[in-house]
mmCIF file of C-alpha atoms in Angstrom:
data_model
loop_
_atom_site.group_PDB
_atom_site.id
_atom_site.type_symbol
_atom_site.label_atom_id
_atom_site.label_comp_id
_atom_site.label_asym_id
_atom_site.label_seq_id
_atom_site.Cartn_x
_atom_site.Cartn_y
_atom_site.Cartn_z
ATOM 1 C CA UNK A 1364 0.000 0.000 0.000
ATOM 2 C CA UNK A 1365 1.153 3.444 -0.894
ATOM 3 C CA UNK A 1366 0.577 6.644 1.178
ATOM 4 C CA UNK A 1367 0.747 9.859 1.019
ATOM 5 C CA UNK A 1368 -0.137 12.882 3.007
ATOM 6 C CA UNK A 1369 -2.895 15.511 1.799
ATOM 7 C CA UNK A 1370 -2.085 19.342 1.854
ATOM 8 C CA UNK A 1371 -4.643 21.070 4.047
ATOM 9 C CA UNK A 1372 -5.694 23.418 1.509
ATOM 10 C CA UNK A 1373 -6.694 20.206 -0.620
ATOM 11 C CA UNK A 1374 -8.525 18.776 2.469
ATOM 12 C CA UNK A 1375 -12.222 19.780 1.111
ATOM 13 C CA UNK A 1376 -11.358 18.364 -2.374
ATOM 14 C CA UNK A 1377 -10.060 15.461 -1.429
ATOM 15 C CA UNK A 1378 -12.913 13.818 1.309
ATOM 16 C CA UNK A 1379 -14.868 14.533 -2.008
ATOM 17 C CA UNK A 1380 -13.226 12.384 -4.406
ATOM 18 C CA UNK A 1381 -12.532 10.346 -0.917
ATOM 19 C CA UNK A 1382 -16.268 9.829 -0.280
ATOM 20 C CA UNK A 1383 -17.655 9.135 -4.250
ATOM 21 C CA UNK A 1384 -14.784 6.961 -4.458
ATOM 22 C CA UNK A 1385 -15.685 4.655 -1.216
ATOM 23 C CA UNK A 1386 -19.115 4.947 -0.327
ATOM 24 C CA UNK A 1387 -20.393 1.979 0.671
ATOM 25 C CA UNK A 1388 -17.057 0.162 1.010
ATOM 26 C CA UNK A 1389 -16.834 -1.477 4.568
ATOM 27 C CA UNK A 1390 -15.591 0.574 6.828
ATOM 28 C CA UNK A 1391 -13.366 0.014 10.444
ATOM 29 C CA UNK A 1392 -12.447 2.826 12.600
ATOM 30 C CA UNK A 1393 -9.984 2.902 15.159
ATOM 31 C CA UNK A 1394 -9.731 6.414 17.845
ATOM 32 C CA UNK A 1395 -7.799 7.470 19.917
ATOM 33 C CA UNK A 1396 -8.421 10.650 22.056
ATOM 34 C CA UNK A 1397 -7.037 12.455 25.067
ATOM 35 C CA UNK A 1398 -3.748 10.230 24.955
ATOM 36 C CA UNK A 1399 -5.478 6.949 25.329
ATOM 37 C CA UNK A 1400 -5.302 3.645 23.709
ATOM 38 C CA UNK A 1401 -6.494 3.186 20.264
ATOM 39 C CA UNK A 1402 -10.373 1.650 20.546
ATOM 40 C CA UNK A 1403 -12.136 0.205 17.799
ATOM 41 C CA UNK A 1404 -15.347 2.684 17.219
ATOM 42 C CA UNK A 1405 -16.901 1.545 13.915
ATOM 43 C CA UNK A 1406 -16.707 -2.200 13.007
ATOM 44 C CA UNK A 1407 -17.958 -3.530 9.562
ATOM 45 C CA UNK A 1408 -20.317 -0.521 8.913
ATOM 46 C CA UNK A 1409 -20.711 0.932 5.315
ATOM 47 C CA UNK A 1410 -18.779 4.005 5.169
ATOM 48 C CA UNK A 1411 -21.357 7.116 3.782
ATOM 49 C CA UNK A 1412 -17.958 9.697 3.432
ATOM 50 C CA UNK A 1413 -16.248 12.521 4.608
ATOM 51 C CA UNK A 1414 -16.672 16.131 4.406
ATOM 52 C CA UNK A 1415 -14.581 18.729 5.780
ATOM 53 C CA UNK A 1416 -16.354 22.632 7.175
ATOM 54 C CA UNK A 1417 -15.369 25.312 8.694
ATOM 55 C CA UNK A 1418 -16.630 25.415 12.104
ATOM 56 C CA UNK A 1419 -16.375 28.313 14.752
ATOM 57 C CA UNK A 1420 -13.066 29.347 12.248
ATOM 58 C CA UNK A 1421 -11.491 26.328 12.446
ATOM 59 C CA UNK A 1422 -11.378 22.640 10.068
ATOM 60 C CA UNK A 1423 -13.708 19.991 11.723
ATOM 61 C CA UNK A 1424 -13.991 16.840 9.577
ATOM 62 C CA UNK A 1425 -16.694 14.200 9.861
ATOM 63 C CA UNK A 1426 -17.053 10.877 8.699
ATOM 64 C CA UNK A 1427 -20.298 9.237 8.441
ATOM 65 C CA UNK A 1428 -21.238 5.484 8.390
ATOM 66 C CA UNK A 1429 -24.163 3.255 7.934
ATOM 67 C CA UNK A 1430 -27.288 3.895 5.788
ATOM 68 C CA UNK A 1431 -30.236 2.467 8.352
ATOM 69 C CA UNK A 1432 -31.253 5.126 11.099
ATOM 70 C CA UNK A 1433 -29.839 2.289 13.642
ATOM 71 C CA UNK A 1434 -26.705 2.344 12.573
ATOM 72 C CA UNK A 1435 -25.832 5.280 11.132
ATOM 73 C CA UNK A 1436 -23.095 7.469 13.061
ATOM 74 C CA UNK A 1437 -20.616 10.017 12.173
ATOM 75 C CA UNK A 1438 -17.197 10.622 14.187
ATOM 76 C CA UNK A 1439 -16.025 14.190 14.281
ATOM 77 C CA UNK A 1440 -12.507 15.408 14.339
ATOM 78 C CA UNK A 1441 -12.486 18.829 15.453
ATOM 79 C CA UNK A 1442 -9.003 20.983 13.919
ATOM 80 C CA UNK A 1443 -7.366 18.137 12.114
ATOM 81 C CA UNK A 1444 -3.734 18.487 11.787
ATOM 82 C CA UNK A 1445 -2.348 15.412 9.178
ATOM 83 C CA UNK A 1446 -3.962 13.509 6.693
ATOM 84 C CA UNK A 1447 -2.768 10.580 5.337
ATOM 85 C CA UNK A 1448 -4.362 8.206 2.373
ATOM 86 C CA UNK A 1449 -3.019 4.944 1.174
ATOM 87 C CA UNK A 1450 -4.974 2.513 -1.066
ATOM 88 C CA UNK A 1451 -3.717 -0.528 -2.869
ATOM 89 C CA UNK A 1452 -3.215 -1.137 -6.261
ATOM 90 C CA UNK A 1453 -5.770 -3.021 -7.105
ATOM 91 C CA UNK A 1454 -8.176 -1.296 -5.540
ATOM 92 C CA UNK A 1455 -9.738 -3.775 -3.029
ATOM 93 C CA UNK A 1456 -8.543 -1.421 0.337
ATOM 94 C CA UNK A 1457 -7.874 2.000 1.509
ATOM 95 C CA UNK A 1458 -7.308 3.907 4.523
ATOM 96 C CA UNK A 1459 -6.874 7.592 6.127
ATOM 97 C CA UNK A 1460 -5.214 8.240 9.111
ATOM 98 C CA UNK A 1461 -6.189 11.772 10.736
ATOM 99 C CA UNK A 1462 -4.013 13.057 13.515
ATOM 100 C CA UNK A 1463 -5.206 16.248 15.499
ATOM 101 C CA UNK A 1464 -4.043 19.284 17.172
ATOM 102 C CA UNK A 1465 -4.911 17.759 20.619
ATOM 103 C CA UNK A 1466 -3.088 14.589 20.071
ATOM 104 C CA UNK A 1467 -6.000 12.372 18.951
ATOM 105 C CA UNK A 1468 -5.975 10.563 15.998
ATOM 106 C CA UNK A 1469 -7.953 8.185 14.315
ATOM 107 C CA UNK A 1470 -7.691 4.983 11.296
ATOM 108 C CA UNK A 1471 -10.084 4.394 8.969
ATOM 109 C CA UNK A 1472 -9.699 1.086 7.454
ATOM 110 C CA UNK A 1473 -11.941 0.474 3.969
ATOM 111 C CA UNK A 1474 -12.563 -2.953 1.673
ATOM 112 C CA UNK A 1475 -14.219 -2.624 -1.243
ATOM 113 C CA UNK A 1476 -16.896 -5.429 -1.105
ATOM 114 C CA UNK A 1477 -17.904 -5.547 -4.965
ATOM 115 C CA UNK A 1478 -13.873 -6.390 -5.447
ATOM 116 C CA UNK A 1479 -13.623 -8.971 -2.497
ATOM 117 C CA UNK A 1480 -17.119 -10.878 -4.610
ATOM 118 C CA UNK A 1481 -15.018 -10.392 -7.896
ATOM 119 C CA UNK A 1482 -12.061 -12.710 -6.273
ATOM 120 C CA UNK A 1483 -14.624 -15.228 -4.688
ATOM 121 C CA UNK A 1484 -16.369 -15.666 -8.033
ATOM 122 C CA UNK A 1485 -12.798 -15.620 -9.842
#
C-alpha cells in the first residue's frame, strides 16, 4: 500500500473524491483521544464519506457510516492536523489516518466489497 499525506488546503477536495470513491465500502475505525489507547469505534459498517467545514473558524472533519437510522453514526474530528491516504493497487482497500491538534488521531480502514465478490467468483 502506498501513502501519502494531503495538503490542508486540498482537504475539502479530497474527502470529495474520498467519499464518491468509497461509499459503501466497509468501513473500520480505530480512535484514539485524550492520549489513550487506540479503541475500535466503527466495526464492519458501510462508510457514507467525509466532508470537511469550517466550524467556529477552524477545520472539523466528519465521517459518516451506515445507511439504516440504527446504525448510522458520524465521528467528528475537530481541527485536524495530518492527513494521510493509502490505497492498494488493485483497488480492493484504503485507509486515512487523521491526527489532530490535541493529540488524537484516528484509522479508517476500507474494503471494497464488490472487489472482495469479484475474487470469490474468480
Amino acid at each position: 500500500m502506498r501513502s501519502h499525506p494531503v495538503v490542508a488546503n486540498e482537504w475539502k477536495a479530497f474527502a470529495d473524491q474520498f467519499s464518491r470513491a468509497h461509499e459503501g465500502w466497509i468501513a473500520s475505525l480505530e480512535v484514539r483521544e485524550g492520549g489513550e489507547p487506540l479503541r475500535v469505534q466503527v466495526d464492519d459498517s458501510p462508510f457514507r464519506g467525509a466532508t470537511v467545514d469550517k466550524r467556529d473558524g477552524r477545520d472539523t472533519l466528519v465521517l459518516t457510516f451506515g445507511y439504516e437510522p440504527e446504525e448510522h453514526f458520524a465521528h467528528i474530528i475537530h481541527s485536524p492536523r495530518a492527513l494521510l491516504t493509502s490505497e492498494t493497487d488493485d483497488r480492493s482497500e484504503a485507509s486515512l489516518i487523521v491526527e489532530s491538534s490535541d493529540g488524537g488521531r484516528c484509522i479508517l480502514e476500507l474494503w471494497n466489497p464488490l472487489r472482495e465478490e469479484e475474487l470469490v467468483m474468480a
